Amino acid sequence: MSSVAIENLDIRYGSVHVVKSLDLEIKDGEFLVLLGPSGCGKSTLLNAIGGLTDVSGGTIHFNDKDVTWVDPKDRGIGMVFQSYALYPTMSVERNMSFGLKIAGVPKAEIDKKVKWAAELLQITHLLDRKPSALSGGQRQRVAIGRALVRDADIFLFDEPLSNLDAKLRAELRLEIKKLHKALGSTMIYVTHDQIEALTLADRIAVMKDGIIQQLDTPLNVYNKPANEFVGTFLGSPAMNKIAGAFSAENDGLVFRSGSFSLDVSGYPFAGKVEDGQKATLGLRPEHLRLAREGDAAWSGTVSLVEPMGSDILAWSDFDGITLSHRLSQEEHCDVGEPVSVTADVKKASFFEENMGARL
Ligand SMILES: Nc1ncnc2c1ncn2[C@@H]1O[C@H](COP(=O)(O)OP(=O)(O)OP(=O)(O)O)[C@@H](O)[C@H]1O
Ligand SMILES: [Mg+2]
């Protein structure tokens, strides 16, 4: 078992600065997800932890040991990549045992390990097959099995499920979660799929341009995004954003954008906001609901209706502002109909105008 401490890590490729003065601590047994858009440096960071990429500055410790320049094979890690990279001419059993054979592990021990991993991943019946005779999901199980048989303290996953179809992805996601529970190992998992991140992680590190924007539990990252980027990166469809300004009115504080207004007295501001200060309001579609008698509501017209199965996503125009909002199946409405919605200000997010930090 291992904790990981990354301090002041810099990775450059020539003039390209990919990872920037990055600090990150991962607890022993934690499932940490690195989430971010393509090119933000997730794989580069993961490869540095695994020893596959040289760093330009900073340190990486496993427990108290400085591993920054330790050979990958001596780091006690197991890695699983997006491409399964199985040996096509070897059976599943050979693919899983090959690394151990090279390392000189006794045969009886290898057999025991392979049997254990195959049972855990439910691929025992496939041990004699070649990779070409396996489905994508089965191949990825073998790739995971190959990482499992090595006595790893830390498992590194780089988008292991992104080549699979949606149903298989959901199935294997659950398997990986169970595996983490069963092994209790430290796992670092790269993805740009927010559902994977939200369902698997103990904590998510949201990255952009080589910098961690927020490191927190899935619920906090989703509900209390540290800045506008995190708020919009998570959530589908994206958070509604309304640019406006605060105004002090009748002993309270109101957010206004044209004819649109929201009483924000109940919002837990992190610091002080001024009368006239500009900001962006972020509202998730599920945080808007149909107004009832007596609610302070916005009136508009439904412009698009998307049935999603479990609920309905509606897009409505409110005096020049288009907002997406979720409806239950019973609340069905049609395009062109009038609609009145309201929002719980406690669930909203406000971001400052320039830097986009959460207010
Ligand atoms: N060997 C290299 N030489 C030069 N630039 C590189 C090299 N490897 C990666 N990069 C650059 O570093 C940046 C980060 O790449 P990285 O592969 O870490 O992104 P990522 O977040 O994993 O993206 P994706 O989700 O697409 O896999 C990219 O701009 C990429 O072009
Ligand atoms: Mg990558």
mmCIF file of N, CA, C and O in Angstrom, residues 252-337:
data_model
loop_
_atom_site.group_PDB
_atom_site.id
_atom_site.type_symbol
_atom_site.label_atom_id
_atom_site.label_comp_id
_atom_site.label_asym_id
_atom_site.label_seq_id
_atom_site.Cartn_x
_atom_site.Cartn_y
_atom_site.Cartn_z
ATOM 1 N N GLY A 252 -31.494 43.749 0.907
ATOM 2 C CA GLY A 252 -31.055 42.431 0.453
ATOM 3 C C GLY A 252 -30.152 42.589 -0.763
ATOM 4 O O GLY A 252 -29.814 43.705 -1.173
ATOM 5 N N LEU A 253 -29.771 41.445 -1.343
ATOM 6 C CA LEU A 253 -28.920 41.468 -2.523
ATOM 7 C C LEU A 253 -29.628 40.695 -3.644
ATOM 8 O O LEU A 253 -30.151 39.601 -3.428
ATOM 9 N N VAL A 254 -29.649 41.319 -4.813
ATOM 10 C CA VAL A 254 -30.328 40.720 -5.958
ATOM 11 C C VAL A 254 -29.327 40.626 -7.104
ATOM 12 O O VAL A 254 -28.468 41.493 -7.255
ATOM 13 N N PHE A 255 -29.413 39.532 -7.894
ATOM 14 C CA PHE A 255 -28.587 39.415 -9.097
ATOM 15 C C PHE A 255 -29.489 39.744 -10.276
ATOM 16 O O PHE A 255 -30.576 39.175 -10.412
ATOM 17 N N ARG A 256 -29.039 40.661 -11.130
ATOM 18 C CA ARG A 256 -29.877 41.078 -12.265
ATOM 19 C C ARG A 256 -29.146 40.915 -13.599
ATOM 20 O O ARG A 256 -27.951 41.160 -13.696
ATOM 21 N N SER A 257 -29.930 40.481 -14.582
ATOM 22 C CA SER A 257 -29.422 40.419 -15.949
ATOM 23 C C SER A 257 -30.600 40.802 -16.839
ATOM 24 O O SER A 257 -31.506 39.998 -17.047
ATOM 25 N N GLY A 258 -30.642 42.037 -17.300
ATOM 26 C CA GLY A 258 -31.808 42.539 -18.036
ATOM 27 C C GLY A 258 -33.029 42.451 -17.141
ATOM 28 O O GLY A 258 -32.990 42.855 -15.974
ATOM 29 N N SER A 259 -34.102 41.851 -17.657
ATOM 30 C CA SER A 259 -35.322 41.760 -16.857
ATOM 31 C C SER A 259 -35.286 40.554 -15.916
ATOM 32 O O SER A 259 -36.206 40.310 -15.145
ATOM 33 N N PHE A 260 -34.215 39.779 -15.990
ATOM 34 C CA PHE A 260 -34.074 38.566 -15.188
ATOM 35 C C PHE A 260 -33.495 38.932 -13.822
ATOM 36 O O PHE A 260 -32.512 39.668 -13.736
ATOM 37 N N SER A 261 -34.096 38.447 -12.740
ATOM 38 C CA SER A 261 -33.527 38.754 -11.421
ATOM 39 C C SER A 261 -33.664 37.574 -10.468
ATOM 40 O O SER A 261 -34.552 36.727 -10.628
ATOM 41 N N LEU A 262 -32.738 37.488 -9.524
ATOM 42 C CA LEU A 262 -32.747 36.408 -8.539
ATOM 43 C C LEU A 262 -32.306 36.977 -7.197
ATOM 44 O O LEU A 262 -31.241 37.600 -7.108
ATOM 45 N N ASP A 263 -33.123 36.757 -6.170
ATOM 46 C CA ASP A 263 -32.756 37.188 -4.821
ATOM 47 C C ASP A 263 -31.657 36.257 -4.321
ATOM 48 O O ASP A 263 -31.843 35.044 -4.251
ATOM 49 N N VAL A 264 -30.489 36.813 -4.005
ATOM 50 C CA VAL A 264 -29.348 35.958 -3.641
ATOM 51 C C VAL A 264 -28.995 36.076 -2.159
ATOM 52 O O VAL A 264 -27.907 35.693 -1.747
ATOM 53 N N SER A 265 -29.931 36.581 -1.363
ATOM 54 C CA SER A 265 -29.656 36.747 0.071
ATOM 55 C C SER A 265 -29.267 35.421 0.729
ATOM 56 O O SER A 265 -28.484 35.400 1.664
ATOM 57 N N GLY A 266 -29.820 34.305 0.223
ATOM 58 C CA GLY A 266 -29.559 33.008 0.852
ATOM 59 C C GLY A 266 -28.321 32.299 0.314
ATOM 60 O O GLY A 266 -28.034 31.173 0.699
ATOM 61 N N TYR A 267 -27.563 32.934 -0.601
ATOM 62 C CA TYR A 267 -26.402 32.261 -1.202
ATOM 63 C C TYR A 267 -25.183 32.364 -0.285
ATOM 64 O O TYR A 267 -24.874 33.447 0.214
ATOM 65 N N PRO A 268 -24.502 31.254 -0.049
ATOM 66 C CA PRO A 268 -23.342 31.288 0.868
ATOM 67 C C PRO A 268 -22.080 31.846 0.201
ATOM 68 O O PRO A 268 -21.190 31.090 -0.171
ATOM 69 N N PHE A 269 -22.016 33.156 0.063
ATOM 70 C CA PHE A 269 -20.839 33.774 -0.562
ATOM 71 C C PHE A 269 -19.581 33.490 0.255
ATOM 72 O O PHE A 269 -19.610 33.546 1.481
ATOM 73 N N ALA A 270 -18.478 33.201 -0.451
ATOM 74 C CA ALA A 270 -17.208 32.928 0.239
ATOM 75 C C ALA A 270 -16.602 34.229 0.771
ATOM 76 O O ALA A 270 -15.924 34.230 1.788
ATOM 77 N N GLY A 271 -16.842 35.326 0.061
ATOM 78 C CA GLY A 271 -16.310 36.624 0.501
ATOM 79 C C GLY A 271 -17.365 37.699 0.302
ATOM 80 O O GLY A 271 -18.536 37.391 0.074
ATOM 81 N N LYS A 272 -16.919 38.922 0.362
ATOM 82 C CA LYS A 272 -17.868 40.025 0.240
ATOM 83 C C LYS A 272 -18.089 40.364 -1.235
ATOM 84 O O LYS A 272 -17.157 40.345 -2.026
ATOM 85 N N VAL A 273 -19.342 40.634 -1.619
ATOM 86 C CA VAL A 273 -19.591 41.143 -2.974
ATOM 87 C C VAL A 273 -20.175 42.552 -2.857
ATOM 88 O O VAL A 273 -20.871 42.878 -1.898
ATOM 89 N N GLU A 274 -19.854 43.362 -3.859
ATOM 90 C CA GLU A 274 -20.234 44.776 -3.819
ATOM 91 C C GLU A 274 -21.477 45.027 -4.662
ATOM 92 O O GLU A 274 -21.734 44.312 -5.629
ATOM 93 N N ASP A 275 -22.176 46.087 -4.302
ATOM 94 C CA ASP A 275 -23.276 46.577 -5.128
ATOM 95 C C ASP A 275 -22.696 46.953 -6.497
ATOM 96 O O ASP A 275 -21.682 47.644 -6.574
ATOM 97 N N GLY A 276 -23.273 46.451 -7.573
ATOM 98 C CA GLY A 276 -22.802 46.790 -8.917
ATOM 99 C C GLY A 276 -21.748 45.830 -9.468
ATOM 100 O O GLY A 276 -21.388 45.891 -10.635
ATOM 101 N N GLN A 277 -21.252 44.926 -8.610
ATOM 102 C CA GLN A 277 -20.200 43.983 -9.048
ATOM 103 C C GLN A 277 -20.745 43.020 -10.114
ATOM 104 O O GLN A 277 -21.813 42.430 -9.957
ATOM 105 N N LYS A 278 -19.981 42.871 -11.188
ATOM 106 C CA LYS A 278 -20.415 41.964 -12.257
ATOM 107 C C LYS A 278 -20.047 40.525 -11.908
ATOM 108 O O LYS A 278 -19.049 40.288 -11.213
ATOM 109 N N ALA A 279 -20.831 39.573 -12.392
ATOM 110 C CA ALA A 279 -20.581 38.152 -12.103
ATOM 111 C C ALA A 279 -21.325 37.302 -13.118
ATOM 112 O O ALA A 279 -22.131 37.806 -13.912
ATOM 113 N N THR A 280 -21.006 36.005 -13.105
ATOM 114 C CA THR A 280 -21.753 35.055 -13.929
ATOM 115 C C THR A 280 -22.469 34.083 -13.004
ATOM 116 O O THR A 280 -21.864 33.536 -12.078
ATOM 117 N N LEU A 281 -23.755 33.913 -13.264
ATOM 118 C CA LEU A 281 -24.549 32.962 -12.486
ATOM 119 C C LEU A 281 -24.541 31.624 -13.220
ATOM 120 O O LEU A 281 -24.791 31.570 -14.427
ATOM 121 N N GLY A 282 -24.234 30.555 -12.513
ATOM 122 C CA GLY A 282 -24.283 29.208 -13.087
ATOM 123 C C GLY A 282 -25.417 28.413 -12.445
ATOM 124 O O GLY A 282 -25.475 28.313 -11.226
ATOM 125 N N LEU A 283 -26.295 27.890 -13.287
ATOM 126 C CA LEU A 283 -27.437 27.108 -12.784
ATOM 127 C C LEU A 283 -27.516 25.799 -13.556
ATOM 128 O O LEU A 283 -27.629 25.809 -14.786
ATOM 129 N N ARG A 284 -27.469 24.685 -12.860
ATOM 130 C CA ARG A 284 -27.594 23.400 -13.552
ATOM 131 C C ARG A 284 -29.058 23.168 -13.948
ATOM 132 O O ARG A 284 -29.962 23.587 -13.217
ATOM 133 N N PRO A 285 -29.278 22.457 -15.065
ATOM 134 C CA PRO A 285 -30.654 22.246 -15.545
ATOM 135 C C PRO A 285 -31.571 21.618 -14.480
ATOM 136 O O PRO A 285 -32.748 21.935 -14.427
ATOM 137 N N GLU A 286 -30.990 20.749 -13.617
ATOM 138 C CA GLU A 286 -31.843 20.101 -12.607
ATOM 139 C C GLU A 286 -32.107 21.007 -11.417
ATOM 140 O O GLU A 286 -32.883 20.663 -10.535
ATOM 141 N N HIS A 287 -31.467 22.167 -11.384
ATOM 142 C CA HIS A 287 -31.702 23.092 -10.275
ATOM 143 C C HIS A 287 -32.752 24.147 -10.608
ATOM 144 O O HIS A 287 -33.059 25.002 -9.792
ATOM 145 N N LEU A 288 -33.315 24.045 -11.802
ATOM 146 C CA LEU A 288 -34.456 24.879 -12.170
ATOM 147 C C LEU A 288 -35.686 23.988 -12.114
ATOM 148 O O LEU A 288 -35.648 22.848 -12.568
ATOM 149 N N ARG A 289 -36.769 24.494 -11.546
ATOM 150 C CA ARG A 289 -37.993 23.690 -11.528
ATOM 151 C C ARG A 289 -39.182 24.566 -11.898
ATOM 152 O O ARG A 289 -39.081 25.802 -11.845
ATOM 153 N N LEU A 290 -40.289 23.918 -12.268
ATOM 154 C CA LEU A 290 -41.485 24.684 -12.614
ATOM 155 C C LEU A 290 -41.945 25.449 -11.383
ATOM 156 O O LEU A 290 -41.931 24.924 -10.272
ATOM 157 N N ALA A 291 -42.344 26.704 -11.586
ATOM 158 C CA ALA A 291 -42.764 27.549 -10.463
ATOM 159 C C ALA A 291 -44.159 27.149 -9.989
ATOM 160 O O ALA A 291 -44.990 26.667 -10.768
ATOM 161 N N ARG A 292 -44.382 27.312 -8.688
ATOM 162 C CA ARG A 292 -45.724 27.097 -8.121
ATOM 163 C C ARG A 292 -46.273 28.456 -7.695
ATOM 164 O O ARG A 292 -45.551 29.446 -7.686
ATOM 165 N N GLU A 293 -47.566 28.485 -7.314
ATOM 166 C CA GLU A 293 -48.200 29.715 -6.798
ATOM 167 C C GLU A 293 -47.271 30.394 -5.798
ATOM 168 O O GLU A 293 -46.785 29.730 -4.881
ATOM 169 N N GLY A 294 -47.040 31.648 -5.955
ATOM 170 C CA GLY A 294 -46.312 32.383 -4.912
ATOM 171 C C GLY A 294 -44.805 32.393 -5.087
ATOM 172 O O GLY A 294 -44.115 33.145 -4.409
ATOM 173 N N ASP A 295 -44.264 31.523 -5.977
ATOM 174 C CA ASP A 295 -42.813 31.534 -6.216
ATOM 175 C C ASP A 295 -42.434 32.794 -7.000
ATOM 176 O O ASP A 295 -43.191 33.234 -7.864
ATOM 177 N N ALA A 296 -41.249 33.319 -6.697
ATOM 178 C CA ALA A 296 -40.700 34.343 -7.577
ATOM 179 C C ALA A 296 -40.219 33.593 -8.812
ATOM 180 O O ALA A 296 -39.363 32.723 -8.702
ATOM 181 N N ALA A 297 -40.804 33.867 -9.962
ATOM 182 C CA ALA A 297 -40.543 33.012 -11.119
ATOM 183 C C ALA A 297 -40.153 33.825 -12.342
ATOM 184 O O ALA A 297 -40.386 35.030 -12.405
ATOM 185 N N TRP A 298 -39.512 33.139 -13.299
ATOM 186 C CA TRP A 298 -39.230 33.736 -14.603
ATOM 187 C C TRP A 298 -40.188 33.115 -15.602
ATOM 188 O O TRP A 298 -40.342 31.887 -15.640
ATOM 189 N N SER A 299 -40.811 33.961 -16.429
ATOM 190 C CA SER A 299 -41.774 33.463 -17.402
ATOM 191 C C SER A 299 -41.156 33.483 -18.787
ATOM 192 O O SER A 299 -40.510 34.460 -19.160
ATOM 193 N N GLY A 300 -41.345 32.413 -19.510
ATOM 194 C CA GLY A 300 -40.776 32.322 -20.840
ATOM 195 C C GLY A 300 -41.582 31.390 -21.715
ATOM 196 O O GLY A 300 -42.736 31.069 -21.404
ATOM 197 N N THR A 301 -40.963 30.959 -22.808
ATOM 198 C CA THR A 301 -41.631 30.095 -23.767
ATOM 199 C C THR A 301 -40.742 28.899 -24.076
ATOM 200 O O THR A 301 -39.539 29.055 -24.297
ATOM 201 N N VAL A 302 -41.340 27.729 -24.089
ATOM 202 C CA VAL A 302 -40.586 26.506 -24.388
ATOM 203 C C VAL A 302 -40.166 26.527 -25.857
ATOM 204 O O VAL A 302 -40.995 26.739 -26.740
ATOM 205 N N SER A 303 -38.862 26.302 -26.121
ATOM 206 C CA SER A 303 -38.421 26.331 -27.519
ATOM 207 C C SER A 303 -37.966 24.968 -28.036
ATOM 208 O O SER A 303 -37.902 24.742 -29.236
ATOM 209 N N LEU A 304 -37.622 24.048 -27.128
ATOM 210 C CA LEU A 304 -37.184 22.720 -27.564
ATOM 211 C C LEU A 304 -37.439 21.732 -26.435
ATOM 212 O O LEU A 304 -37.228 22.066 -25.269
ATOM 213 N N VAL A 305 -37.907 20.530 -26.794
ATOM 214 C CA VAL A 305 -38.154 19.507 -25.769
ATOM 215 C C VAL A 305 -37.418 18.236 -26.156
ATOM 216 O O VAL A 305 -37.556 17.756 -27.281
ATOM 217 N N GLU A 306 -36.583 17.727 -25.255
ATOM 218 C CA GLU A 306 -35.845 16.493 -25.526
ATOM 219 C C GLU A 306 -36.209 15.443 -24.484
ATOM 220 O O GLU A 306 -35.750 15.533 -23.340
ATOM 221 N N PRO A 307 -36.999 14.434 -24.854
ATOM 222 C CA PRO A 307 -37.292 13.362 -23.891
ATOM 223 C C PRO A 307 -36.034 12.531 -23.666
ATOM 224 O O PRO A 307 -35.394 12.103 -24.625
ATOM 225 N N MET A 308 -35.632 12.339 -22.402
ATOM 226 C CA MET A 308 -34.384 11.630 -22.103
ATOM 227 C C MET A 308 -34.652 10.238 -21.536
ATOM 228 O O MET A 308 -33.734 9.586 -21.038
ATOM 229 N N GLY A 309 -35.889 9.791 -21.567
ATOM 230 C CA GLY A 309 -36.219 8.502 -20.953
ATOM 231 C C GLY A 309 -36.697 8.723 -19.537
ATOM 232 O O GLY A 309 -37.893 8.813 -19.282
ATOM 233 N N SER A 310 -35.749 8.853 -18.597
ATOM 234 C CA SER A 310 -36.144 8.996 -17.196
ATOM 235 C C SER A 310 -36.760 10.361 -16.914
ATOM 236 O O SER A 310 -37.610 10.500 -16.041
ATOM 237 N N ASP A 311 -36.339 11.374 -17.638
ATOM 238 C CA ASP A 311 -36.942 12.702 -17.476
ATOM 239 C C ASP A 311 -36.916 13.442 -18.811
ATOM 240 O O ASP A 311 -36.621 12.846 -19.847
ATOM 241 N N ILE A 312 -37.258 14.716 -18.762
ATOM 242 C CA ILE A 312 -37.353 15.499 -20.000
ATOM 243 C C ILE A 312 -36.455 16.717 -19.859
ATOM 244 O O ILE A 312 -36.427 17.352 -18.806
ATOM 245 N N LEU A 313 -35.733 17.012 -20.924
ATOM 246 C CA LEU A 313 -34.922 18.221 -20.918
ATOM 247 C C LEU A 313 -35.617 19.249 -21.805
ATOM 248 O O LEU A 313 -35.915 18.959 -22.966
ATOM 249 N N ALA A 314 -35.921 20.405 -21.234
ATOM 250 C CA ALA A 314 -36.571 21.466 -22.012
ATOM 251 C C ALA A 314 -35.630 22.648 -22.137
ATOM 252 O O ALA A 314 -34.808 22.900 -21.250
ATOM 253 N N TRP A 315 -35.709 23.314 -23.263
ATOM 254 C CA TRP A 315 -34.953 24.553 -23.489
ATOM 255 C C TRP A 315 -35.995 25.639 -23.679
ATOM 256 O O TRP A 315 -36.861 25.532 -24.545
ATOM 257 N N SER A 316 -35.925 26.673 -22.853
ATOM 258 C CA SER A 316 -36.939 27.724 -22.923
ATOM 259 C C SER A 316 -36.282 29.085 -23.006
ATOM 260 O O SER A 316 -35.181 29.293 -22.489
ATOM 261 N N ASP A 317 -36.980 30.021 -23.662
ATOM 262 C CA ASP A 317 -36.469 31.389 -23.807
ATOM 263 C C ASP A 317 -37.117 32.288 -22.771
ATOM 264 O O ASP A 317 -38.342 32.334 -22.653
ATOM 265 N N PHE A 318 -36.249 32.984 -22.024
ATOM 266 C CA PHE A 318 -36.733 33.918 -21.022
ATOM 267 C C PHE A 318 -36.227 35.307 -21.399
ATOM 268 O O PHE A 318 -35.111 35.677 -21.033
ATOM 269 N N ASP A 319 -37.000 36.001 -22.191
ATOM 270 C CA ASP A 319 -36.645 37.369 -22.544
ATOM 271 C C ASP A 319 -35.197 37.460 -23.053
ATOM 272 O O ASP A 319 -34.388 38.221 -22.522
ATOM 273 N N GLY A 320 -34.874 36.648 -24.035
ATOM 274 C CA GLY A 320 -33.544 36.715 -24.652
ATOM 275 C C GLY A 320 -32.519 35.781 -24.037
ATOM 276 O O GLY A 320 -31.440 35.604 -24.574
ATOM 277 N N ILE A 321 -32.831 35.166 -22.897
ATOM 278 C CA ILE A 321 -31.904 34.217 -22.286
ATOM 279 C C ILE A 321 -32.479 32.806 -22.452
ATOM 280 O O ILE A 321 -33.619 32.552 -22.072
ATOM 281 N N THR A 322 -31.700 31.916 -23.051
ATOM 282 C CA THR A 322 -32.167 30.531 -23.200
ATOM 283 C C THR A 322 -31.605 29.691 -22.065
ATOM 284 O O THR A 322 -30.399 29.702 -21.815
ATOM 285 N N LEU A 323 -32.466 28.975 -21.358
ATOM 286 C CA LEU A 323 -32.035 28.127 -20.250
ATOM 287 C C LEU A 323 -32.506 26.696 -20.491
ATOM 288 O O LEU A 323 -33.628 26.475 -20.971
ATOM 289 N N SER A 324 -31.654 25.720 -20.159
ATOM 290 C CA SER A 324 -32.094 24.328 -20.199
ATOM 291 C C SER A 324 -32.581 23.969 -18.798
ATOM 292 O O SER A 324 -31.987 24.395 -17.805
ATOM 293 N N HIS A 325 -33.674 23.237 -18.731
ATOM 294 C CA HIS A 325 -34.187 22.829 -17.413
ATOM 295 C C HIS A 325 -34.834 21.460 -17.503
ATOM 296 O O HIS A 325 -35.424 21.095 -18.519
ATOM 297 N N ARG A 326 -34.681 20.701 -16.441
ATOM 298 C CA ARG A 326 -35.209 19.341 -16.430
ATOM 299 C C ARG A 326 -36.636 19.310 -15.914
ATOM 300 O O ARG A 326 -36.981 20.016 -14.969
ATOM 301 N N LEU A 327 -37.445 18.450 -16.543
ATOM 302 C CA LEU A 327 -38.831 18.252 -16.122
ATOM 303 C C LEU A 327 -39.026 16.771 -15.856
ATOM 304 O O LEU A 327 -38.366 15.933 -16.478
ATOM 305 N N SER A 328 -39.941 16.453 -14.938
ATOM 306 C CA SER A 328 -40.278 15.041 -14.760
ATOM 307 C C SER A 328 -41.197 14.625 -15.912
ATOM 308 O O SER A 328 -41.711 15.481 -16.642
ATOM 309 N N GLN A 329 -41.401 13.318 -16.063
ATOM 310 C CA GLN A 329 -42.254 12.844 -17.161
ATOM 311 C C GLN A 329 -43.668 13.414 -17.056
ATOM 312 O O GLN A 329 -44.320 13.670 -18.056
ATOM 313 N N GLU A 330 -44.127 13.639 -15.816
ATOM 314 C CA GLU A 330 -45.487 14.150 -15.596
ATOM 315 C C GLU A 330 -45.608 15.625 -15.976
ATOM 316 O O GLU A 330 -46.693 16.125 -16.213
ATOM 317 N N GLU A 331 -44.475 16.307 -15.988
ATOM 318 C CA GLU A 331 -44.512 17.751 -16.246
ATOM 319 C C GLU A 331 -44.376 18.073 -17.731
ATOM 320 O O GLU A 331 -43.969 19.169 -18.089
ATOM 321 N N HIS A 332 -44.717 17.128 -18.557
ATOM 322 C CA HIS A 332 -44.551 17.276 -19.998
ATOM 323 C C HIS A 332 -45.043 18.634 -20.515
ATOM 324 O O HIS A 332 -46.082 19.112 -20.101
ATOM 325 N N CYS A 333 -44.291 19.259 -21.372
ATOM 326 C CA CYS A 333 -44.776 20.491 -22.004
ATOM 327 C C CYS A 333 -44.371 20.502 -23.480
ATOM 328 O O CYS A 333 -43.484 19.752 -23.892
ATOM 329 N N ASP A 334 -45.050 21.322 -24.269
ATOM 330 C CA ASP A 334 -44.814 21.347 -25.709
ATOM 331 C C ASP A 334 -44.138 22.636 -26.143
ATOM 332 O O ASP A 334 -44.270 23.673 -25.485
ATOM 333 N N VAL A 335 -43.459 22.548 -27.273
ATOM 334 C CA VAL A 335 -42.802 23.717 -27.853
ATOM 335 C C VAL A 335 -43.846 24.815 -28.095
ATOM 336 O O VAL A 335 -44.943 24.533 -28.567
ATOM 337 N N GLY A 336 -43.513 26.040 -27.720
ATOM 338 C CA GLY A 336 -44.411 27.177 -27.935
ATOM 339 C C GLY A 336 -45.281 27.490 -26.730
ATOM 340 O O GLY A 336 -45.875 28.558 -26.657
ATOM 341 N N GLU A 337 -45.336 26.567 -25.765
ATOM 342 C CA GLU A 337 -46.161 26.800 -24.570
ATOM 343 C C GLU A 337 -45.457 27.756 -23.614
ATOM 344 O O GLU A 337 -44.230 27.764 -23.520
#
